[in-house]
XYZ file of C-alpha atoms in Angstrom:
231
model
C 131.422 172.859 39.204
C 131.469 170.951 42.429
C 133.297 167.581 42.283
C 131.504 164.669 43.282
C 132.780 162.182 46.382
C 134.798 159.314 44.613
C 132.479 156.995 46.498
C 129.092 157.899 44.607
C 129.250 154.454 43.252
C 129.457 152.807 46.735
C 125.625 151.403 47.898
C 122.913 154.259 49.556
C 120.824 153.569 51.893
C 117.256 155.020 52.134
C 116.432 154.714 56.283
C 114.277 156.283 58.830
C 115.867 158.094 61.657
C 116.232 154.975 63.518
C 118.362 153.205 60.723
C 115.727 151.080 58.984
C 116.692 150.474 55.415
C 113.300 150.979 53.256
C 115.649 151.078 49.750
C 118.678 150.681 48.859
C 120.374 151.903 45.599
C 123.649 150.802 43.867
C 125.367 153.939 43.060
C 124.415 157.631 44.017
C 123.556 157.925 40.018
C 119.924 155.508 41.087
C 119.517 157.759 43.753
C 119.518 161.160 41.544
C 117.351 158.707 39.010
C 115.043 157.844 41.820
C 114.619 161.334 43.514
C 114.514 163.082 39.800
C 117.282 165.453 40.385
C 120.985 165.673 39.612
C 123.553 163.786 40.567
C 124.853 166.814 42.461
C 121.572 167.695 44.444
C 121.689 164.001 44.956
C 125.147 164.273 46.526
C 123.857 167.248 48.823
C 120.991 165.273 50.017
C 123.549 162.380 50.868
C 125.945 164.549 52.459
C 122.993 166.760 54.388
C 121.915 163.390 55.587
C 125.282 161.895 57.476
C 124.847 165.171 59.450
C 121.177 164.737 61.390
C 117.800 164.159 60.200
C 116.194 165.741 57.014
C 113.180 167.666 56.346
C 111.467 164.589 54.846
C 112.400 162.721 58.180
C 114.379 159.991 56.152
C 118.181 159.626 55.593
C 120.211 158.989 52.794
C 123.429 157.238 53.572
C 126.524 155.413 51.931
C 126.823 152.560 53.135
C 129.593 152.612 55.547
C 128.012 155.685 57.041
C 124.979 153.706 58.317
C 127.198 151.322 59.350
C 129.175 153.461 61.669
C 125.758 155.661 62.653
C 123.834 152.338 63.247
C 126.399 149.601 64.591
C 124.287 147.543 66.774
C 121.911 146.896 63.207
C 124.727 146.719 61.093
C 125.987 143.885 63.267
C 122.393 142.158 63.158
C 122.266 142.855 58.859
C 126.316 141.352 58.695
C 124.737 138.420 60.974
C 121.661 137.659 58.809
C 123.946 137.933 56.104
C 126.046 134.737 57.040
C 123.294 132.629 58.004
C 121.556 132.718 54.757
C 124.687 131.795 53.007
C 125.439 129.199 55.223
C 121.629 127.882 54.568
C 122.556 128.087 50.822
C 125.496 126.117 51.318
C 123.967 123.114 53.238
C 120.841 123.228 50.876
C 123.039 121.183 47.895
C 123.684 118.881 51.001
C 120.674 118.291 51.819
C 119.097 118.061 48.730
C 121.629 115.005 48.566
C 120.457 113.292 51.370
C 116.884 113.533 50.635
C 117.457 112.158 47.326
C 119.321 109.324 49.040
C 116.069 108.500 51.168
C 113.894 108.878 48.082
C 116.227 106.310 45.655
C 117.342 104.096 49.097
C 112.825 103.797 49.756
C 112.454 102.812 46.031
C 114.681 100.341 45.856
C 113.148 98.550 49.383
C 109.506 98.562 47.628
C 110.502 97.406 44.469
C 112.750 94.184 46.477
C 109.453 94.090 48.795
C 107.595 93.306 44.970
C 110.347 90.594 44.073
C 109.804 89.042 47.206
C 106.869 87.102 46.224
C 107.421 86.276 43.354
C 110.757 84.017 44.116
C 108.978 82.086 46.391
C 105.770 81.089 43.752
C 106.361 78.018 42.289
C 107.816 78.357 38.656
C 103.882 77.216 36.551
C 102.593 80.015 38.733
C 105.324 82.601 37.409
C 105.138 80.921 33.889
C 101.473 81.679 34.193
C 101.596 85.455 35.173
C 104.279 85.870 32.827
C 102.280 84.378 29.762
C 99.375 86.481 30.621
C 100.720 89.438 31.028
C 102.130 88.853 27.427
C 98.825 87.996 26.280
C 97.569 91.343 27.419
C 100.176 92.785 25.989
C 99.424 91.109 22.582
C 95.801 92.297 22.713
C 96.754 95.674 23.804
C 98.558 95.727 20.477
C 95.995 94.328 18.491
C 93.160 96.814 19.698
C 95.807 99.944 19.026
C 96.102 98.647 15.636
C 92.581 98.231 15.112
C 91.861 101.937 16.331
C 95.130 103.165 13.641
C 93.023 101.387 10.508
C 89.688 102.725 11.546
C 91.218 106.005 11.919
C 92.950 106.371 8.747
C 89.954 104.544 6.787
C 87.648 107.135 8.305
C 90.565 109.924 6.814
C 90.531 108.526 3.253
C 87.071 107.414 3.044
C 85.228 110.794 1.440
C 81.513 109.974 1.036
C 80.446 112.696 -1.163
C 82.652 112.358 -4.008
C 83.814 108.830 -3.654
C 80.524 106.782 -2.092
C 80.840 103.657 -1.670
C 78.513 102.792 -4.794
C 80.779 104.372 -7.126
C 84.104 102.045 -6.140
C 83.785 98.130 -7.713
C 86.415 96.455 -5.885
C 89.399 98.278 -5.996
C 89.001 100.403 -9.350
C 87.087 103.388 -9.307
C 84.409 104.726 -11.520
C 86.063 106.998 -12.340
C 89.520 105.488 -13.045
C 87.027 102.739 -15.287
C 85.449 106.154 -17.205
C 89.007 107.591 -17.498
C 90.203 104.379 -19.451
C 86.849 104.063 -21.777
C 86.764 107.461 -22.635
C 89.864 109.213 -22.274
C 90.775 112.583 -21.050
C 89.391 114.723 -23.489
C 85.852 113.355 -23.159
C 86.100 113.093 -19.027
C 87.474 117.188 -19.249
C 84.038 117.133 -20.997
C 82.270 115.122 -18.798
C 83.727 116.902 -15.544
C 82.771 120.616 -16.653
C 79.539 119.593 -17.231
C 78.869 117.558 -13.917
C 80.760 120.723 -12.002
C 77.919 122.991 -13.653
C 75.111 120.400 -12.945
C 75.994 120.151 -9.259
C 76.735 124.091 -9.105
C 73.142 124.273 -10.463
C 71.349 122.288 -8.153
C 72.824 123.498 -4.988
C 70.129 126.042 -4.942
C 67.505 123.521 -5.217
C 67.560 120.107 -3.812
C 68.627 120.957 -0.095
C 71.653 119.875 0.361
C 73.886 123.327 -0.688
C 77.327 122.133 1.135
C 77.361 118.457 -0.313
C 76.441 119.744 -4.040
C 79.163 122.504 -3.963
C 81.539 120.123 -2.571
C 81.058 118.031 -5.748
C 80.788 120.698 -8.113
C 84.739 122.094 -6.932
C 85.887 118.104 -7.094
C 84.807 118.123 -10.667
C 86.124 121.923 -11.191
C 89.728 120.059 -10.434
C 90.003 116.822 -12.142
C 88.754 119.574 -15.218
C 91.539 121.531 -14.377
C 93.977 118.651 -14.016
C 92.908 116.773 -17.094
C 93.483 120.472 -19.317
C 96.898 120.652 -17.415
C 97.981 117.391 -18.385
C 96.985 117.142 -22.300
C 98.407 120.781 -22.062
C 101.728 119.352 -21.273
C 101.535 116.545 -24.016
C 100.375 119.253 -26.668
């Protein structure tokens, strides 16, 4: 069993001969995961590499051994290195002063809009005000107007509650309900449910007719619940 170097979980570098880094891995276990091998024929190929070029024409190296084999790069990587942390450290800086423009060019238009306005006469501002409240008002007034039309056009079903059926705020149905009572309405409903399940086939309008039959299928079936529950 052949011992592997205590640095296998130091950074590889994949390079060409020249010392261009195409990949680099975190431990010498990625590299054996990479190349599909063992983590000792990885170690050879690591070790075969700090020596010369491979067959494949590429090297693997820790890093410290491309360090020493490439210095002049290593120097240029260590160099890029500390200018993009330096750029990450000004960014939070600058990101400061940009805002500072931003909030320092909002506040000069919005005293550029005041402007005006304290030198108008005070029945010209009592106008503007009073009309802008007046559009507000009407702004208002039309939302509210849209709300009722919506939620009349929600509760307003016209196939089993028509207009025609409704005498002011009592329906026929309601009316029928206190004539009759429920046992006679139970009646009443199972045979209009039938009627309208009947005549679906026949008068043209299928959808409407079923729609009515299954309205009068449930008031049937809540009227039997209910005298169920009083029995």
């Amino acid at each position: 069993m052949i011992k592997i170097d205590k640095r296998e979980g130091r950074k590889v570098y994949k390079c060409d001969s020249g010392g261009k880094i195409l990949k680099v891995y975190d431990s010498l276990q990625d590299v054996a995961k990479d190349l599909d091998v063992s983590m000792q024929t990885a170690y050879y190929r690591v070790k075969s590499s700090r020596s010369g070029r491979t067959a494949s024409g590429l090297l693997l190296l820790y890093e410290d051994d491309w360090e020493a084999k490439f210095p002049v790069l290593a120097e240029k990587r260590y160099g890029d290195e500390v200018d993009n942390e330096l750029e990450l450290l000004n960014k939070p800086i600058t990101a400061v002063k940009e805002n500072k423009k931003a909030v320092d060019k909002a506040k000069a238009k919005e005293d550029k809009k005041l402007e005006p306005m304290e030198k108008q006469p005070a029945s010209e501002q009592a106008d503007k005000q009073t009309s802008k409240l007046q559009q507000l008002i009407d702004e208002q007034a039309r939302a509210d107007e849209r709300e009722r039309m919506e939620l009349e056009a929600v509760s307003v079903d016209p196939v089993n509650h028509p207009s025609h059926y409704c005498t002011g705020d009592i329906e026929c149905w309601d009316a029928m309900m206190s004539a009759f009572g429920p046992e006679w309405m139970m009646a009443y409903a199972n045979v209009a449910a039938f009627k309208y399940a009947w005549r679906a086939k026949h008068k043209g309008r299928f959808a409407e007719d079923m729609k009515k039959a299954a309205w009068y299928n449930m008031k049937a079936a809540e009227l039997a619940e209910r005298m169920e529950a009083k029995a």
